[in-house]
mmCIF file of C-alpha atoms and ligand atoms in Angstrom:
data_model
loop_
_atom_site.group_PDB
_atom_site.id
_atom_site.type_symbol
_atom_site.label_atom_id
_atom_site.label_comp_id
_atom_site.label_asym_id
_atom_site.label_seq_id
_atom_site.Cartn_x
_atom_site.Cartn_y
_atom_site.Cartn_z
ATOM 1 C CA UNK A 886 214.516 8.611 42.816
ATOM 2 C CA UNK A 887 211.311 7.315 42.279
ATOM 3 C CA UNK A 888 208.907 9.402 39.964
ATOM 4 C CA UNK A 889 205.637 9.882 41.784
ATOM 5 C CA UNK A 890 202.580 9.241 39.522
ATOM 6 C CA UNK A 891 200.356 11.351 41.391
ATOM 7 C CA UNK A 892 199.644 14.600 39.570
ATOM 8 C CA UNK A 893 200.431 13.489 36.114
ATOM 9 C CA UNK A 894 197.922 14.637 33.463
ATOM 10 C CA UNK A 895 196.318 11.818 31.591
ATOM 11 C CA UNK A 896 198.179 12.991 28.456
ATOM 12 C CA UNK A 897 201.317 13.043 30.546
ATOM 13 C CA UNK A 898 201.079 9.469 32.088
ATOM 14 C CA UNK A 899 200.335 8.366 28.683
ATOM 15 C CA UNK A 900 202.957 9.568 26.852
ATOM 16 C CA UNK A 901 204.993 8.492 29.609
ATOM 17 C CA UNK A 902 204.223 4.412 29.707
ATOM 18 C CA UNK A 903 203.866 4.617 25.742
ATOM 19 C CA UNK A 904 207.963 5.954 26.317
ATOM 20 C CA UNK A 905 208.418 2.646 28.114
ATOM 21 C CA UNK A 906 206.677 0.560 24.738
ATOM 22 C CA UNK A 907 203.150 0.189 26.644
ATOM 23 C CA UNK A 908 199.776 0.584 24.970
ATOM 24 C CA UNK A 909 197.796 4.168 25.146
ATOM 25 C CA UNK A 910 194.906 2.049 27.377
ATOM 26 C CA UNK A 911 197.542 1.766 29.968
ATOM 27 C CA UNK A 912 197.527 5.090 31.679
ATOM 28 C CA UNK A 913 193.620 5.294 31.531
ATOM 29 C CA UNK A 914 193.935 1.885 33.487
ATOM 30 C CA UNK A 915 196.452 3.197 36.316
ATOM 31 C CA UNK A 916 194.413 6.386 37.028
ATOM 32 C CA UNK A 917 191.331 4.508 37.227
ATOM 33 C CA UNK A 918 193.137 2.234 40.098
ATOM 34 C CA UNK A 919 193.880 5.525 41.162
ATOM 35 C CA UNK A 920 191.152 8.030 41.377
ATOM 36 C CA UNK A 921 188.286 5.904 41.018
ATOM 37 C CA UNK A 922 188.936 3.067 43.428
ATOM 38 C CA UNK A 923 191.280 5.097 45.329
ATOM 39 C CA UNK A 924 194.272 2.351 45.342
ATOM 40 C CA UNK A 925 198.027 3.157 45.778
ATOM 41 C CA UNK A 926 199.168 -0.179 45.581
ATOM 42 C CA UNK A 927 200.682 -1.424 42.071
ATOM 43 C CA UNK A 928 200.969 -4.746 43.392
ATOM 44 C CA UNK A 929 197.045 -4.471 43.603
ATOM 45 C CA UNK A 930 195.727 -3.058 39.973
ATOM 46 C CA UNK A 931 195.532 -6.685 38.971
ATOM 47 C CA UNK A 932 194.749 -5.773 35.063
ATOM 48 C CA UNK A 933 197.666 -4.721 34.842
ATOM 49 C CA UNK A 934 200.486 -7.554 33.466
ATOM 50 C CA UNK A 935 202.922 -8.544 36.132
ATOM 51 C CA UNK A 936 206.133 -7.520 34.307
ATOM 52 C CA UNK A 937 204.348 -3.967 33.874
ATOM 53 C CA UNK A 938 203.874 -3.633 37.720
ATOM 54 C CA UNK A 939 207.170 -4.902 38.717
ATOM 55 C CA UNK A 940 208.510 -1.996 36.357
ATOM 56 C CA UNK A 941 205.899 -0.081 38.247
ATOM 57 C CA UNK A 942 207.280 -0.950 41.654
ATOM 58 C CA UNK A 943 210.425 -0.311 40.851
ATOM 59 C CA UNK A 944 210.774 3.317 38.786
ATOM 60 C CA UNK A 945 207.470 4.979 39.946
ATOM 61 C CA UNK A 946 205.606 5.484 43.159
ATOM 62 C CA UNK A 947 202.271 6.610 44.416
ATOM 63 C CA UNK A 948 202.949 8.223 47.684
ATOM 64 C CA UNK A 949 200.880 10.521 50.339
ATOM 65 C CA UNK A 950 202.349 12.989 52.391
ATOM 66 C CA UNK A 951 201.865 12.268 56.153
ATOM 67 C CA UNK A 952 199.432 14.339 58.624
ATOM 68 C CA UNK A 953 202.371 16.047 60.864
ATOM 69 C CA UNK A 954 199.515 18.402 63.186
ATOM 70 C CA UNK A 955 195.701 17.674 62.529
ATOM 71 C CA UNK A 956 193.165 20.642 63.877
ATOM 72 C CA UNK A 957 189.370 19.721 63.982
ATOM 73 C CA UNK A 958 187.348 23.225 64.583
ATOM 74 C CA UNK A 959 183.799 22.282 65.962
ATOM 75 C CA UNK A 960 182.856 24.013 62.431
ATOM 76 C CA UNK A 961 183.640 20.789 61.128
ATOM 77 C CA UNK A 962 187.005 22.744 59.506
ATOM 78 C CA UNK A 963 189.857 20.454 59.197
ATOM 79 C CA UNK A 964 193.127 21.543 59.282
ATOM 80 C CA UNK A 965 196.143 19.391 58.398
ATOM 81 C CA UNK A 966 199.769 19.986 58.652
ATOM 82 C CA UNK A 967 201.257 17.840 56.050
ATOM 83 C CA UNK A 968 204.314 16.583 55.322
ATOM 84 C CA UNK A 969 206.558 15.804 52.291
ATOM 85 C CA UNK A 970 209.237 13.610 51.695
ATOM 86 C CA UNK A 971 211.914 16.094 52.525
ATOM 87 C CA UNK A 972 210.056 17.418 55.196
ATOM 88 C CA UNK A 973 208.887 20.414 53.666
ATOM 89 C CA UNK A 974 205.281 21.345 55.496
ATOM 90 C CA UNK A 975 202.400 22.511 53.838
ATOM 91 C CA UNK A 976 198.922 23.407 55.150
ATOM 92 C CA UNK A 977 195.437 21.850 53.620
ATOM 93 C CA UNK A 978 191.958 22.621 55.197
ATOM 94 C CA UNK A 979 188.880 21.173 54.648
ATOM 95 C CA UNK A 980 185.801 24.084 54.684
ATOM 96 C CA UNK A 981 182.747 22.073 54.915
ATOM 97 C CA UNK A 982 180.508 24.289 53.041
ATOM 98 C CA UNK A 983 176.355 23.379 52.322
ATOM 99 C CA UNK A 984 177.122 22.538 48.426
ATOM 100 C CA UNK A 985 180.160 20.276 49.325
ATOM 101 C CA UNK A 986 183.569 19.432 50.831
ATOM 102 C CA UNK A 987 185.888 22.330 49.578
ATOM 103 C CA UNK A 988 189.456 21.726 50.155
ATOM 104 C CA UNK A 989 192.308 24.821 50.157
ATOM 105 C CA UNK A 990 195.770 23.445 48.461
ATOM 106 C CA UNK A 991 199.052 25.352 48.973
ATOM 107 C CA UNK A 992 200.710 25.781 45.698
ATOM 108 C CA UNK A 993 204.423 26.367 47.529
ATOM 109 C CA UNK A 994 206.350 25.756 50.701
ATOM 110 C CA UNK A 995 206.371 29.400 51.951
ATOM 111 C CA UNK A 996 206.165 32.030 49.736
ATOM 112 C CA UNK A 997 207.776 35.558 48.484
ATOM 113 C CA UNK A 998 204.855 37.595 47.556
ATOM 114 C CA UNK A 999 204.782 39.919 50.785
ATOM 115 C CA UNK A 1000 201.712 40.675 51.116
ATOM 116 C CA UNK A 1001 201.480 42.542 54.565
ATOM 117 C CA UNK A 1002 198.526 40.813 55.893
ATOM 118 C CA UNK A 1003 199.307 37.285 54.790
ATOM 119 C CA UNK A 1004 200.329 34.843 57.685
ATOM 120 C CA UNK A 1005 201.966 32.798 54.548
ATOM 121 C CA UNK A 1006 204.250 35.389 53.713
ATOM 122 C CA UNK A 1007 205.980 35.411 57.193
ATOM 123 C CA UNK A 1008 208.141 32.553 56.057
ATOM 124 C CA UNK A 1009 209.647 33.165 52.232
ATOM 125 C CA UNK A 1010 209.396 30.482 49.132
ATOM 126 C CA UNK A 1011 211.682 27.434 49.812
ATOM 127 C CA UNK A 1012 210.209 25.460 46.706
ATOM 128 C CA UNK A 1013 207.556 24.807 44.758
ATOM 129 C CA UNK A 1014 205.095 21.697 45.477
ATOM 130 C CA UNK A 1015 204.928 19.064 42.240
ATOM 131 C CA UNK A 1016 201.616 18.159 40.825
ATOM 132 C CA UNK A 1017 201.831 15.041 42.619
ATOM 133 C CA UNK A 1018 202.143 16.994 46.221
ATOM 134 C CA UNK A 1019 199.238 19.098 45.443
ATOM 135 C CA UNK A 1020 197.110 15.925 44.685
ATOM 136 C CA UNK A 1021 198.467 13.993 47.763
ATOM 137 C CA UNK A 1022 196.997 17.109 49.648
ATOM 138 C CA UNK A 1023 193.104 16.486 48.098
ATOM 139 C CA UNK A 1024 193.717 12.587 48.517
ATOM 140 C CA UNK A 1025 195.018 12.671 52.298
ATOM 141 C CA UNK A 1026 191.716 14.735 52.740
ATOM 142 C CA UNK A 1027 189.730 12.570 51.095
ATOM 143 C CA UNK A 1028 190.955 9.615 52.640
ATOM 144 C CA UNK A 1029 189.704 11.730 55.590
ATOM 145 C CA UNK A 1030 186.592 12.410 54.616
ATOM 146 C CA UNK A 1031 185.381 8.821 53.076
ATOM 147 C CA UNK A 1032 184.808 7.743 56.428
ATOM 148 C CA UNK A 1033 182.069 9.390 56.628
ATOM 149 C CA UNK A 1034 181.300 8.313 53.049
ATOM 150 C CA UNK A 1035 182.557 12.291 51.951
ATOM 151 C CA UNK A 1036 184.485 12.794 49.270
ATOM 152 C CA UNK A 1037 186.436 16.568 48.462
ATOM 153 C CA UNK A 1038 183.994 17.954 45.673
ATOM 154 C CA UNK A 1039 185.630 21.430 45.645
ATOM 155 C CA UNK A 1040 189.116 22.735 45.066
ATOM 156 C CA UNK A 1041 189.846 26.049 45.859
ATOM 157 C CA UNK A 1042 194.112 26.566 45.694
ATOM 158 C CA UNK A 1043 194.014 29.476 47.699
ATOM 159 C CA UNK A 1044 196.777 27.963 50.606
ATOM 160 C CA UNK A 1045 200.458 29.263 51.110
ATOM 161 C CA UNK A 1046 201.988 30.145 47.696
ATOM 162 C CA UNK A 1047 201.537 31.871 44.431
ATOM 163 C CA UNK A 1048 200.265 29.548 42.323
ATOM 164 C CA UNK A 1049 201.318 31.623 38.834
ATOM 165 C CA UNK A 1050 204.264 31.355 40.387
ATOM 166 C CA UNK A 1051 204.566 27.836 39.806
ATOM 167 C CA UNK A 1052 202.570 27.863 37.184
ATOM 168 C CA UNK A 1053 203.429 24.370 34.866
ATOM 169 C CA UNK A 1054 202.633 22.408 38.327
ATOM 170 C CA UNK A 1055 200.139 24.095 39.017
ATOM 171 C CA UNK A 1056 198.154 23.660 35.935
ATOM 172 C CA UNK A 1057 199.013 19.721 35.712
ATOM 173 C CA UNK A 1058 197.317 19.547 39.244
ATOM 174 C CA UNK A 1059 194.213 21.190 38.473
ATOM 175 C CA UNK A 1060 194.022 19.759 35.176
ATOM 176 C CA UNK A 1061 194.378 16.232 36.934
ATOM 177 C CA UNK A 1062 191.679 16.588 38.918
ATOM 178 C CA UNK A 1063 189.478 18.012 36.589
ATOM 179 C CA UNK A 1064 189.887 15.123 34.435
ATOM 180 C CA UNK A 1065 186.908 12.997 33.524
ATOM 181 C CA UNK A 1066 188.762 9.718 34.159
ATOM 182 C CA UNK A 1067 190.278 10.863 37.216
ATOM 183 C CA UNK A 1068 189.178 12.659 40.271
ATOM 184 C CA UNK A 1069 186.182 14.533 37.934
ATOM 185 C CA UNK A 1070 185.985 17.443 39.660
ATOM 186 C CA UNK A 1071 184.385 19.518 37.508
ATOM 187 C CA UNK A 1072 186.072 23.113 36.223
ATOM 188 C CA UNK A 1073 183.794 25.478 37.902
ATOM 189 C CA UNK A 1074 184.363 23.636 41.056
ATOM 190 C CA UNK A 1075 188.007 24.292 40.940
ATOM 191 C CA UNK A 1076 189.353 27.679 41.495
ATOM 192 C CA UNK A 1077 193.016 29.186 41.006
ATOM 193 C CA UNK A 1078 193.633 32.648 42.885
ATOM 194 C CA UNK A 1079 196.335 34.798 41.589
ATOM 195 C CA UNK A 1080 197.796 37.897 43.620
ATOM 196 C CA UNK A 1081 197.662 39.533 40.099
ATOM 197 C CA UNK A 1082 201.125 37.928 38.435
ATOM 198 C CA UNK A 1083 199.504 39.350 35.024
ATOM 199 C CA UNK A 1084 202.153 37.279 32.564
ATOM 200 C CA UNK A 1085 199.825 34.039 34.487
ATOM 201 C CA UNK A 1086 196.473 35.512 34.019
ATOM 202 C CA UNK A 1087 197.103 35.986 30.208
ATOM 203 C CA UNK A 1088 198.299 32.363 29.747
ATOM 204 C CA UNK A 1089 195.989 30.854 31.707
ATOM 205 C CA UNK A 1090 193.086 32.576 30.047
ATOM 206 C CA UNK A 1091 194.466 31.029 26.563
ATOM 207 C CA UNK A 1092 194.539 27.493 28.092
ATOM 208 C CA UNK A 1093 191.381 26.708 27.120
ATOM 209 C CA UNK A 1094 189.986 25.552 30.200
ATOM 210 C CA UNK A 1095 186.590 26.801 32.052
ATOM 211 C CA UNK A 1096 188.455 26.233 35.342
ATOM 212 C CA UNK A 1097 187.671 29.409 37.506
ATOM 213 C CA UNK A 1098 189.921 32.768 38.002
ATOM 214 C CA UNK A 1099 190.413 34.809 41.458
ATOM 215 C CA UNK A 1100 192.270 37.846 41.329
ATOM 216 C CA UNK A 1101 193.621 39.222 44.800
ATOM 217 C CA UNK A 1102 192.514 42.971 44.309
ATOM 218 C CA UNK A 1103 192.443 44.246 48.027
ATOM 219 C CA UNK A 1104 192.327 47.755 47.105
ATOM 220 C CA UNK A 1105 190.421 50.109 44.556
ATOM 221 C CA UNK A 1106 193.773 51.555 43.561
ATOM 222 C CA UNK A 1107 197.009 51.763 43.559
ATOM 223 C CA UNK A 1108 198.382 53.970 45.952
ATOM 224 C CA UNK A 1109 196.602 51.458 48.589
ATOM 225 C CA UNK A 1110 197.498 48.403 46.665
ATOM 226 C CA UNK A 1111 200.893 49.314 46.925
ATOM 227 C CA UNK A 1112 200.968 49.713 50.521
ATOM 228 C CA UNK A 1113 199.940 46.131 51.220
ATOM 229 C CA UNK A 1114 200.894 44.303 48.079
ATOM 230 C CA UNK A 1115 204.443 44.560 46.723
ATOM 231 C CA UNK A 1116 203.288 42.706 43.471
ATOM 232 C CA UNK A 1117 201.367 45.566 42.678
ATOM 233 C CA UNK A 1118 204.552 47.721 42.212
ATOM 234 C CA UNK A 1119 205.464 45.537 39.080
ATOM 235 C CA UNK A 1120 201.821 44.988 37.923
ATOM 236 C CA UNK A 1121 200.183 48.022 38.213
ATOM 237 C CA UNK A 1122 196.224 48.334 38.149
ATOM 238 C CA UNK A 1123 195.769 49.320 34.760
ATOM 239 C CA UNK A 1124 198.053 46.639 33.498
ATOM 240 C CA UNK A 1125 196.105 43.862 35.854
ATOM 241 C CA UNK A 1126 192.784 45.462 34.621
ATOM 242 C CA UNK A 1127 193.640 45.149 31.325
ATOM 243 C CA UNK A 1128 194.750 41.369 31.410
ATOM 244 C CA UNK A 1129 191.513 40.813 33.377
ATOM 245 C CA UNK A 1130 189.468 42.400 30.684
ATOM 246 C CA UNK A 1131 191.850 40.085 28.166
ATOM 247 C CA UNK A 1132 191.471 37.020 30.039
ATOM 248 C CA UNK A 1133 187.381 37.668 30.145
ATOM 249 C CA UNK A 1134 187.191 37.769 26.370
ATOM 250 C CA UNK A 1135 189.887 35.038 25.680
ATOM 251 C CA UNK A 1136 188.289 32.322 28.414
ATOM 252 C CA UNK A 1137 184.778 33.382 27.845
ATOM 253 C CA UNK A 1138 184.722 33.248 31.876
ATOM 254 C CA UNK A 1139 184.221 35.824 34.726
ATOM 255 C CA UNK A 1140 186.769 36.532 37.339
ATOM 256 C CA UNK A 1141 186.261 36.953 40.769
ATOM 257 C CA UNK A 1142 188.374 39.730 42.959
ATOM 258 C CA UNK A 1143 188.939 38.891 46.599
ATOM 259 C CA UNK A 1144 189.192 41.447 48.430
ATOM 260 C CA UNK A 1145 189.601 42.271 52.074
ATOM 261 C CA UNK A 1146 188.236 44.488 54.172
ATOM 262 C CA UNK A 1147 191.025 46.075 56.565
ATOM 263 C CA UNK A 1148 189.742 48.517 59.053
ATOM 264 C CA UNK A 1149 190.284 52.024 58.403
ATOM 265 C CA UNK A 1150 192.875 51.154 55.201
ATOM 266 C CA UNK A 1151 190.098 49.911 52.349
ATOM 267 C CA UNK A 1152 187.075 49.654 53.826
ATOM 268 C CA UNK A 1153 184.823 53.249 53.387
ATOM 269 C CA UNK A 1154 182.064 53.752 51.365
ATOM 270 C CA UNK A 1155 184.427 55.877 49.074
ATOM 271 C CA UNK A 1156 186.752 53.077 48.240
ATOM 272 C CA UNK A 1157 183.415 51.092 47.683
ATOM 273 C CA UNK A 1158 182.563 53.576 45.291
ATOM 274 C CA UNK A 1159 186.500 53.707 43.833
ATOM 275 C CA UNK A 1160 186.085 49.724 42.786
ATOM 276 C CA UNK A 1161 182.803 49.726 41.440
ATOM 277 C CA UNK A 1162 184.323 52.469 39.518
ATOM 278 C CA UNK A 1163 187.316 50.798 38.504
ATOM 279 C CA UNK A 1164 185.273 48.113 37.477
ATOM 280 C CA UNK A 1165 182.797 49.395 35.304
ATOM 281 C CA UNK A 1166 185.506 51.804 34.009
ATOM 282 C CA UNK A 1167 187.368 48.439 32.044
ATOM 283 C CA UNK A 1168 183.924 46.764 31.668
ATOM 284 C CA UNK A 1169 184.881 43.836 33.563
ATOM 285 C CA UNK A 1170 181.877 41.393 34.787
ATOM 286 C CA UNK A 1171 183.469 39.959 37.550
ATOM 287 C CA UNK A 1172 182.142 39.318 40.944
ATOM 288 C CA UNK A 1173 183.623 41.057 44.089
ATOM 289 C CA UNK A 1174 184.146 38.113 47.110
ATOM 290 C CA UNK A 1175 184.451 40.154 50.191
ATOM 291 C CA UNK A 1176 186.581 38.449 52.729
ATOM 292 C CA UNK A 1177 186.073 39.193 56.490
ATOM 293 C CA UNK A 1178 189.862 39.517 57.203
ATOM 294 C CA UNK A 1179 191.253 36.685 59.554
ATOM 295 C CA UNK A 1180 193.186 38.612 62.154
ATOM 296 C CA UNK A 1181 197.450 37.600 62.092
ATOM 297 C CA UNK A 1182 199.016 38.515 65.457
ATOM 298 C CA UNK A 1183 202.461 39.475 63.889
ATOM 299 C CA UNK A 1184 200.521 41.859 61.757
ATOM 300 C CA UNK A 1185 198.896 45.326 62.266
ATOM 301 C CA UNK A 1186 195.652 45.014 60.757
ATOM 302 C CA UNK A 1187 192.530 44.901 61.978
ATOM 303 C CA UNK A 1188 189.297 42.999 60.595
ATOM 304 C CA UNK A 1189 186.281 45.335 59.877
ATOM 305 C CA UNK A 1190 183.365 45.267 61.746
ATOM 306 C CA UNK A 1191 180.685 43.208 60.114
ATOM 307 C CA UNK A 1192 178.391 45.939 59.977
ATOM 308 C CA UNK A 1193 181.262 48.277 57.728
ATOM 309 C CA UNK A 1194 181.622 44.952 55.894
ATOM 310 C CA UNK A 1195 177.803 45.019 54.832
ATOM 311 C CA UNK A 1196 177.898 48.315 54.197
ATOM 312 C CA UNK A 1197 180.955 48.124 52.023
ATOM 313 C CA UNK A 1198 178.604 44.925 50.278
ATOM 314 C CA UNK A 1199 175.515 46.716 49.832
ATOM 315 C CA UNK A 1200 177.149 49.659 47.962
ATOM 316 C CA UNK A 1201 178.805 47.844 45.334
ATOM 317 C CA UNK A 1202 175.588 45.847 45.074
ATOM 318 C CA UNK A 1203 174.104 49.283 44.417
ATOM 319 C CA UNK A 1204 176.377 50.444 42.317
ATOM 320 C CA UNK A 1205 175.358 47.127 40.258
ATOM 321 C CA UNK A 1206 178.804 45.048 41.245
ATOM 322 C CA UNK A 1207 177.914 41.488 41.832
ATOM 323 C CA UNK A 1208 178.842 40.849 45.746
ATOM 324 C CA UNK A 1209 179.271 38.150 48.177
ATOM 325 C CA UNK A 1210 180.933 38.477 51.682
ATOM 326 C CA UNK A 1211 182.623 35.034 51.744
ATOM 327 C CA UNK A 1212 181.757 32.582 55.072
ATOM 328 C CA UNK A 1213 183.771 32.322 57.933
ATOM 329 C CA UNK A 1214 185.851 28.697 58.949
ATOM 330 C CA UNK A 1215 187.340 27.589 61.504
ATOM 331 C CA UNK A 1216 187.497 30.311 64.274
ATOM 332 C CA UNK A 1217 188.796 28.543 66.677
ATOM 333 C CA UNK A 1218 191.580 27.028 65.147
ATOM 334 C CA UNK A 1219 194.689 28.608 63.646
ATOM 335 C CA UNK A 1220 192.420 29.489 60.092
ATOM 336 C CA UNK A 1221 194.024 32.345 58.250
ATOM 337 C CA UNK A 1222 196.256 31.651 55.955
ATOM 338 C CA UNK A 1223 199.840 30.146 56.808
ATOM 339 C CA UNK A 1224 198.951 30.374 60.709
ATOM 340 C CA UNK A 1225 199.175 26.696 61.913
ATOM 341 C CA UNK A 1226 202.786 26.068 59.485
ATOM 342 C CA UNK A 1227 204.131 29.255 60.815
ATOM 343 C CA UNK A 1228 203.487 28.325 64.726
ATOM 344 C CA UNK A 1229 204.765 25.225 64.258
ATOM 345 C CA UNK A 1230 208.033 26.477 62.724
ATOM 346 C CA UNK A 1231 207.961 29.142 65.317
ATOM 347 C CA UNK A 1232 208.294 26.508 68.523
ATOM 348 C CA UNK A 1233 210.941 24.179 66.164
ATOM 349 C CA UNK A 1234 213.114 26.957 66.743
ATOM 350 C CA UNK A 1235 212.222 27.686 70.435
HETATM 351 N N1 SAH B 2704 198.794 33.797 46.303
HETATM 352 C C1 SAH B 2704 197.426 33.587 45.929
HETATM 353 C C2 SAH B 2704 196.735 32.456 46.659
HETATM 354 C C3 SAH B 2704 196.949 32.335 48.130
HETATM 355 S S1 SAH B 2704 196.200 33.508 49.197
HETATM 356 C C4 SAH B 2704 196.647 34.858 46.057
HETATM 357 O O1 SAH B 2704 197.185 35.841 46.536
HETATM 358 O O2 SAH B 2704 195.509 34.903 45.630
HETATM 359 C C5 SAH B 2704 194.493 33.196 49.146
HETATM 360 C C6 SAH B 2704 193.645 34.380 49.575
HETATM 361 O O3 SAH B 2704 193.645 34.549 51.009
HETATM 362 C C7 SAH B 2704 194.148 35.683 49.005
HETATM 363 O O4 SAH B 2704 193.076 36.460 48.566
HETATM 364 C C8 SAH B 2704 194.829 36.288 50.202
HETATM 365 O O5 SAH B 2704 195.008 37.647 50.034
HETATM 366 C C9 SAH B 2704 193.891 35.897 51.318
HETATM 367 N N2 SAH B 2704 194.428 36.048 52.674
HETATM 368 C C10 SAH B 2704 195.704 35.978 53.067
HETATM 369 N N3 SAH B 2704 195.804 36.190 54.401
HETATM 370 C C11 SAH B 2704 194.551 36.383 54.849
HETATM 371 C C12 SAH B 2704 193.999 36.639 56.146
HETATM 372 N N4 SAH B 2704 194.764 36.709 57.216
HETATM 373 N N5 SAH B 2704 192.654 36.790 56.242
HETATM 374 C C13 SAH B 2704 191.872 36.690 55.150
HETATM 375 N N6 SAH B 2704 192.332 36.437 53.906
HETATM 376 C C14 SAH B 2704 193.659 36.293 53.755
#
């Protein structure tokens, strides 16, 4: 089996060719083939020596996954169905936002987090996704996007999966792309969202990195959280409050909660009240994202209206709880989360 270079860390790659008697310089060299001139050939980094490629070639690989289903919303959303090598599929989506290209990565094929309203969740874990998976998903999109001389600019991993639950991948991925001689995307325009694994929050917040923190809150307590998150059952509020709180002072960062708004479960003034409550009670800083919830047909929940969702915005703004109501992609494609992969898996079976 060939080890795919894609994903390493700088300090990784380096260690590894050093391993194989190379100079430091020669890692630097293969990710700037990589990530600045965007080749995946060895046979074509020509300052490298021959004998050093042919190793190369032979031991290590660069590969993409291939675009299995492609959806194009007239948003100017792309979707993409990807493939691995052992046929594992994964979504990636492109949200073409104002600031820049912001990509979504799945952290896992599937995943066993439950939550009730998650599309993702309809089809359990089957692995994780290497470092070198997660970057094939950015660099498939960007190979995408340079056509129209684009490049991805934002990472969001916020696809199928629990990302602290594959945490060491995870972290090589992001801190790949955040690295200055690779894809330089820079730490506040890369965000990891947890649904509250609090063991994850307290590592991560003593990695030293200023790459951004979203907590899936969903609910101003538990009693609701419990209903629609089963994490919450072994992470209880006060416990993810307080790692919050520790991960604030430890990172020097804010967090962001997601949160979204299900009619008639979460959604009243009073539970408005209830977070900005909770909030303030820990003296956390963070900023509430309010997410307009993308409707799942297997599920029971309804979206709020957009007039409960202001509402629900303008109170916490009141109650002095920094709020934004996060834009809608892709409407008219299969958008929420873990849609497209699971109706393609659905008519595989049919
Ligand atoms: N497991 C991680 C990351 C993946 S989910 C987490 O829970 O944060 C990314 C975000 O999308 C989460 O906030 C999740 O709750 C939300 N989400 C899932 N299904 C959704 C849907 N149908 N509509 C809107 N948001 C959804």
């Amino acid at each position: 089996m060939k080890k795919n270079l894609l994903g390493y860390t700088l300090p990784q790659m380096t260690e590894e060719f050093v391993a194989l008697g190379q100079t430091k310089y020669r890692a630097k060299q293969v990710y700037a083939w990589v990530y600045q001139k965007r080749v995946l050939s060895f046979a074509e980094m020509t300052d490298i020596s021959k004998d050093f490629r042919a190793t190369l070639e032979r031991d290590y690989c660069l590969d993409l996954p291939k675009i299995f289903t492609r959806q194009d919303s007239s948003d100017g959303t792309i979707k993409l169905l990807l493939e691995m090598e052992d046929g594992a599929k994964v979504e990636t989506v492109l949200m073409p936002y104002n600031y820049g290209d912001a990509i979504c990565v799945s952290s896992q094929v599937g995943c066993n987090m439950g939550c009730a309203f998650c599309a993702s969740g309809l089809h359990r874990r089957t692995r994780n996704l290497t470092a070198a998976e997660m970057m094939g998903e950015v660099l498939v999109m960007d190979q995408l996007l340079s056509q129209w001389g684009r490049r991805v600019t934002h990472i969001v991993v916020m696809g199928t999966g629990e990302p602290f639950d594959n945490y060491d991948n995870v972290l090589s991925f992001v801190k790949a792309a955040n690295d200055q001689s690779g894809l330089s995307i820079g730490a506040r325009h890369i965000t990891v969202s947890t649904c509250g694994l609090v063991d994850g929050i307290r590592k991560y917040g003593k990695e030293g990195i200023q790459i951004n923190l979203a907590i899936s809150l969903h609910a101003p307590n538990d009693e609701i959280r419990n209903q629609i998150m089963p994490i919450s059952k072994g992470y209880p509020m006060d416990k993810l409050m307080e790692a919050v709180k520790d991960y604030e002072e430890n990172a020097g960062r804010r967090v962001t909660f997601e949160y979204i708004l299900l009619a008639g479960l979460n959604d009243s003034l009073a539970h408005a009240d209830e977070l900005a409550d909770l909030i303030h009670r820990y003296q956390i800083f963070a900023y509430v994202n309010l997410i307009p919830y993308n409707e799942v047909a297997e599920k029971p929940y309804r979206r709020s209206s957009m007039k409960q969702v202001k509402a629900f915005a303008d109170r916490l703004m009141k109650r002095g709880v920094n709020t934004t109501v996060r834009k809608e992609f892709g409407g008219d494609i299969d958008a929420a989360c873990g849609q497209l992969r699971s109706k393609v898996l659905k008519e595989g079976q049919e």
